[in-house]
Amino acid sequence: TGGPSVPFERLVDMLRPGDVATHSFRGGSFILDNSGRVHDRVREAQSRGVVFDIGHGGGSFAFDTARKALDQDFKPSTISSDLHIGNVEGPVFDLVTTLSKFLHLGLSLDEVIERSTHVPAKILGVPDELGTLKVGARGDITLLRLDEGRFKLTDAPRESVEARQRLSHVVTFRAGRRYRQWME
């Protein structure tokens, strides 16, 4: 209500390297045109260093959008969750569940882990402190297990899929100390 809207093309062209466009894989996302194709300007923005983040929250991730983008080789720069009281009981649950959704969609385990650890650390300017196991780093480690089976995963619009793999949290170390045990 109020001022003039900024045309899509101008808005995308305003994004600079390092800018983060989160919630970019939601239903009705701006990354896709009306026919479901990734906008050329969005591809150009990503190639010049604009970060396209998942930010999976209660309304901000759709399997349909992700499938269309991935089928056109447009991958998220980073995978994150937008966890809050309204989605912690579903459909988000936690970041590990969001990572599992991208395994189901065809990203490799290495791609999923890199887009949730090392890439965000680089964007934040701390690649030698976070998202790495280099000597001198903080010593933050999360051990995950890759489970095989049949697992229901649900997106924000409530589309459910049956995944054959799921990541599960085992243990986390923060600054080299055991932080919290979820499963024995």
mmCIF file of C-alpha atoms in Angstrom:
data_model
loop_
_atom_site.group_PDB
_atom_site.id
_atom_site.type_symbol
_atom_site.label_atom_id
_atom_site.label_comp_id
_atom_site.label_asym_id
_atom_site.label_seq_id
_atom_site.Cartn_x
_atom_site.Cartn_y
_atom_site.Cartn_z
ATOM 1 C CA THR A 1 0.000 0.000 0.000
ATOM 2 C CA GLY A 2 1.689 3.167 -1.040
ATOM 3 C CA GLY A 3 4.720 3.761 -3.213
ATOM 4 C CA PRO A 4 5.475 2.489 -6.676
ATOM 5 C CA SER A 5 6.755 -1.054 -7.069
ATOM 6 C CA VAL A 6 10.188 -1.738 -8.511
ATOM 7 C CA PRO A 7 10.122 -3.759 -11.761
ATOM 8 C CA PHE A 8 11.601 -7.252 -11.389
ATOM 9 C CA GLU A 9 14.422 -6.620 -13.878
ATOM 10 C CA ARG A 10 15.542 -3.479 -12.074
ATOM 11 C CA LEU A 11 15.393 -5.153 -8.682
ATOM 12 C CA VAL A 12 17.533 -8.132 -9.754
ATOM 13 C CA ASP A 13 19.988 -5.820 -11.504
ATOM 14 C CA MET A 14 20.392 -3.877 -8.232
ATOM 15 C CA LEU A 15 21.741 -6.957 -6.421
ATOM 16 C CA ARG A 16 25.502 -6.919 -5.930
ATOM 17 C CA PRO A 17 28.028 -9.690 -5.306
ATOM 18 C CA GLY A 18 27.552 -10.916 -1.748
ATOM 19 C CA ASP A 19 23.924 -9.797 -1.511
ATOM 20 C CA VAL A 20 21.710 -12.615 -0.268
ATOM 21 C CA ALA A 21 18.285 -13.330 -1.733
ATOM 22 C CA THR A 22 16.733 -15.700 0.786
ATOM 23 C CA HIS A 23 13.462 -17.622 0.531
ATOM 24 C CA SER A 24 14.299 -17.819 -3.165
ATOM 25 C CA PHE A 25 12.936 -21.351 -3.694
ATOM 26 C CA ARG A 26 9.432 -20.700 -2.338
ATOM 27 C CA GLY A 27 6.226 -21.323 -4.244
ATOM 28 C CA GLY A 28 5.681 -18.488 -6.703
ATOM 29 C CA SER A 29 9.352 -17.600 -6.389
ATOM 30 C CA PHE A 30 10.797 -14.706 -8.350
ATOM 31 C CA ILE A 31 13.564 -16.957 -9.676
ATOM 32 C CA LEU A 32 11.094 -18.585 -12.095
ATOM 33 C CA ASP A 33 9.058 -16.938 -14.834
ATOM 34 C CA ASN A 34 5.382 -17.745 -15.468
ATOM 35 C CA SER A 35 6.332 -20.774 -17.564
ATOM 36 C CA GLY A 36 8.570 -22.219 -14.835
ATOM 37 C CA ARG A 37 11.895 -21.263 -16.401
ATOM 38 C CA VAL A 38 14.701 -19.699 -14.400
ATOM 39 C CA HIS A 39 14.925 -16.022 -15.341
ATOM 40 C CA ASP A 40 18.078 -15.171 -17.311
ATOM 41 C CA ARG A 41 18.651 -12.172 -15.032
ATOM 42 C CA VAL A 42 18.583 -14.479 -11.984
ATOM 43 C CA ARG A 43 21.236 -16.709 -13.570
ATOM 44 C CA GLU A 44 23.307 -13.631 -14.388
ATOM 45 C CA ALA A 45 22.957 -12.391 -10.814
ATOM 46 C CA GLN A 46 24.143 -15.726 -9.403
ATOM 47 C CA SER A 47 27.095 -15.795 -11.822
ATOM 48 C CA ARG A 48 28.185 -12.339 -10.609
ATOM 49 C CA GLY A 49 28.104 -13.478 -6.970
ATOM 50 C CA VAL A 50 24.569 -12.881 -5.718
ATOM 51 C CA VAL A 51 23.715 -15.573 -3.164
ATOM 52 C CA PHE A 52 20.429 -17.446 -3.620
ATOM 53 C CA ASP A 53 19.581 -18.986 -0.264
ATOM 54 C CA ILE A 54 16.883 -21.480 0.718
ATOM 55 C CA GLY A 55 15.807 -20.071 4.112
ATOM 56 C CA HIS A 56 13.230 -22.873 4.515
ATOM 57 C CA GLY A 57 10.563 -21.526 6.826
ATOM 58 C CA GLY A 58 6.875 -22.136 7.301
ATOM 59 C CA GLY A 59 6.035 -20.631 3.900
ATOM 60 C CA SER A 60 9.301 -20.358 2.066
ATOM 61 C CA PHE A 61 10.294 -23.598 0.385
ATOM 62 C CA ALA A 62 8.449 -25.579 -2.292
ATOM 63 C CA PHE A 63 9.567 -28.867 -3.834
ATOM 64 C CA ASP A 64 7.960 -27.789 -7.125
ATOM 65 C CA THR A 65 10.073 -24.629 -7.386
ATOM 66 C CA ALA A 66 13.225 -26.471 -6.345
ATOM 67 C CA ARG A 67 12.625 -29.284 -8.862
ATOM 68 C CA LYS A 68 12.106 -26.817 -11.707
ATOM 69 C CA ALA A 69 15.214 -24.834 -10.797
ATOM 70 C CA LEU A 70 17.404 -27.906 -10.291
ATOM 71 C CA ASP A 71 16.154 -29.459 -13.555
ATOM 72 C CA GLN A 72 17.553 -26.328 -15.232
ATOM 73 C CA ASP A 73 20.849 -26.652 -13.325
ATOM 74 C CA PHE A 74 20.097 -23.683 -11.066
ATOM 75 C CA LYS A 75 21.244 -24.709 -7.596
ATOM 76 C CA PRO A 76 20.908 -22.775 -4.366
ATOM 77 C CA SER A 77 24.094 -21.036 -3.295
ATOM 78 C CA THR A 78 23.372 -21.848 0.349
ATOM 79 C CA ILE A 79 20.971 -24.112 2.202
ATOM 80 C CA SER A 80 19.551 -22.748 5.437
ATOM 81 C CA SER A 81 16.435 -22.957 7.547
ATOM 82 C CA ASP A 82 14.281 -20.153 8.887
ATOM 83 C CA LEU A 83 13.332 -21.995 12.046
ATOM 84 C CA HIS A 84 10.802 -20.468 14.423
ATOM 85 C CA ILE A 85 8.008 -21.470 16.783
ATOM 86 C CA GLY A 86 5.552 -21.747 13.889
ATOM 87 C CA ASN A 87 7.489 -24.414 11.943
ATOM 88 C CA VAL A 88 9.672 -26.322 14.412
ATOM 89 C CA GLU A 89 6.959 -29.008 14.612
ATOM 90 C CA GLY A 90 6.841 -29.107 10.810
ATOM 91 C CA PRO A 91 7.396 -28.738 7.997
ATOM 92 C CA VAL A 92 10.914 -27.460 8.756
ATOM 93 C CA PHE A 93 11.791 -29.256 12.028
ATOM 94 C CA ASP A 94 15.509 -28.407 11.750
ATOM 95 C CA LEU A 95 18.328 -27.717 9.302
ATOM 96 C CA VAL A 96 19.178 -31.419 9.015
ATOM 97 C CA THR A 97 15.670 -32.104 7.647
ATOM 98 C CA THR A 98 16.112 -29.280 5.133
ATOM 99 C CA LEU A 99 19.424 -30.815 4.035
ATOM 100 C CA SER A 100 17.652 -34.165 3.636
ATOM 101 C CA LYS A 101 15.133 -32.540 1.296
ATOM 102 C CA PHE A 102 17.950 -31.498 -1.013
ATOM 103 C CA LEU A 103 19.483 -34.961 -0.927
ATOM 104 C CA HIS A 104 16.094 -36.231 -2.064
ATOM 105 C CA LEU A 105 16.030 -33.627 -4.851
ATOM 106 C CA GLY A 106 19.342 -34.924 -6.204
ATOM 107 C CA LEU A 107 22.103 -32.817 -4.701
ATOM 108 C CA SER A 108 25.047 -34.906 -3.573
ATOM 109 C CA LEU A 109 25.948 -35.261 0.084
ATOM 110 C CA ASP A 110 29.050 -33.137 -0.552
ATOM 111 C CA GLU A 111 26.966 -30.370 -2.194
ATOM 112 C CA VAL A 112 24.465 -30.334 0.661
ATOM 113 C CA ILE A 113 27.150 -30.150 3.347
ATOM 114 C CA GLU A 114 29.210 -27.527 1.493
ATOM 115 C CA ARG A 115 26.156 -25.279 0.928
ATOM 116 C CA SER A 116 25.325 -25.384 4.640
ATOM 117 C CA THR A 117 28.835 -25.000 6.092
ATOM 118 C CA HIS A 118 31.755 -23.819 3.994
ATOM 119 C CA VAL A 119 29.864 -21.580 1.544
ATOM 120 C CA PRO A 120 28.057 -19.604 4.313
ATOM 121 C CA ALA A 121 31.372 -19.228 6.170
ATOM 122 C CA LYS A 122 32.967 -17.788 2.997
ATOM 123 C CA ILE A 123 30.057 -15.378 2.554
ATOM 124 C CA LEU A 124 30.452 -14.238 6.164
ATOM 125 C CA GLY A 125 34.181 -13.737 5.601
ATOM 126 C CA VAL A 126 35.285 -16.395 8.107
ATOM 127 C CA PRO A 127 36.225 -19.441 5.987
ATOM 128 C CA ASP A 128 39.236 -20.238 8.191
ATOM 129 C CA GLU A 129 37.155 -20.175 11.398
ATOM 130 C CA LEU A 130 33.783 -21.725 10.514
ATOM 131 C CA GLY A 131 32.706 -24.457 8.114
ATOM 132 C CA THR A 132 36.145 -26.044 8.197
ATOM 133 C CA LEU A 133 38.182 -28.518 10.212
ATOM 134 C CA LYS A 134 41.479 -26.686 9.591
ATOM 135 C CA VAL A 135 43.948 -26.359 12.428
ATOM 136 C CA GLY A 136 43.115 -23.161 14.320
ATOM 137 C CA ALA A 137 39.403 -23.261 13.466
ATOM 138 C CA ARG A 138 36.828 -23.040 16.261
ATOM 139 C CA GLY A 139 36.269 -26.772 16.469
ATOM 140 C CA ASP A 140 32.553 -26.699 15.711
ATOM 141 C CA ILE A 141 31.535 -30.126 14.421
ATOM 142 C CA THR A 142 28.195 -31.775 13.836
ATOM 143 C CA LEU A 143 28.280 -35.483 13.214
ATOM 144 C CA LEU A 144 25.432 -36.673 11.007
ATOM 145 C CA ARG A 145 24.349 -40.160 10.015
ATOM 146 C CA LEU A 146 22.978 -41.005 6.575
ATOM 147 C CA ASP A 147 19.984 -43.287 7.113
ATOM 148 C CA GLU A 148 18.503 -45.474 4.384
ATOM 149 C CA GLY A 149 14.798 -46.302 4.337
ATOM 150 C CA ARG A 150 11.497 -44.570 3.627
ATOM 151 C CA PHE A 151 11.069 -41.090 5.066
ATOM 152 C CA LYS A 152 8.278 -38.580 4.595
ATOM 153 C CA LEU A 153 9.460 -35.042 3.908
ATOM 154 C CA THR A 154 7.063 -32.106 3.548
ATOM 155 C CA ASP A 155 7.542 -28.624 2.080
ATOM 156 C CA ALA A 156 5.867 -25.343 3.066
ATOM 157 C CA PRO A 157 2.831 -25.763 0.746
ATOM 158 C CA ARG A 158 2.446 -29.216 2.368
ATOM 159 C CA GLU A 159 3.532 -31.362 -0.583
ATOM 160 C CA SER A 160 5.007 -34.567 0.831
ATOM 161 C CA VAL A 161 7.536 -36.867 -0.802
ATOM 162 C CA GLU A 162 8.944 -40.211 0.195
ATOM 163 C CA ALA A 163 12.716 -40.000 0.442
ATOM 164 C CA ARG A 164 15.039 -43.007 0.454
ATOM 165 C CA GLN A 165 17.710 -41.238 2.498
ATOM 166 C CA ARG A 166 17.675 -38.929 5.478
ATOM 167 C CA LEU A 167 20.365 -37.247 7.490
ATOM 168 C CA SER A 168 20.075 -37.652 11.247
ATOM 169 C CA HIS A 169 21.877 -35.700 13.951
ATOM 170 C CA VAL A 170 24.240 -37.739 16.119
ATOM 171 C CA VAL A 171 26.314 -35.282 18.162
ATOM 172 C CA THR A 172 27.536 -31.678 18.053
ATOM 173 C CA PHE A 173 30.757 -30.183 19.378
ATOM 174 C CA ARG A 174 30.964 -26.426 19.937
ATOM 175 C CA ALA A 175 34.472 -25.011 20.310
ATOM 176 C CA GLY A 176 35.708 -28.573 20.765
ATOM 177 C CA ARG A 177 33.255 -29.431 23.564
ATOM 178 C CA ARG A 178 30.302 -31.780 23.303
ATOM 179 C CA TYR A 179 27.273 -29.528 22.962
ATOM 180 C CA ARG A 180 24.187 -31.716 22.906
ATOM 181 C CA GLN A 181 23.422 -35.368 22.373
ATOM 182 C CA TRP A 182 20.256 -36.109 20.406
ATOM 183 C CA MET A 183 20.599 -39.828 19.806
ATOM 184 C CA GLU A 184 22.704 -42.570 21.321
#
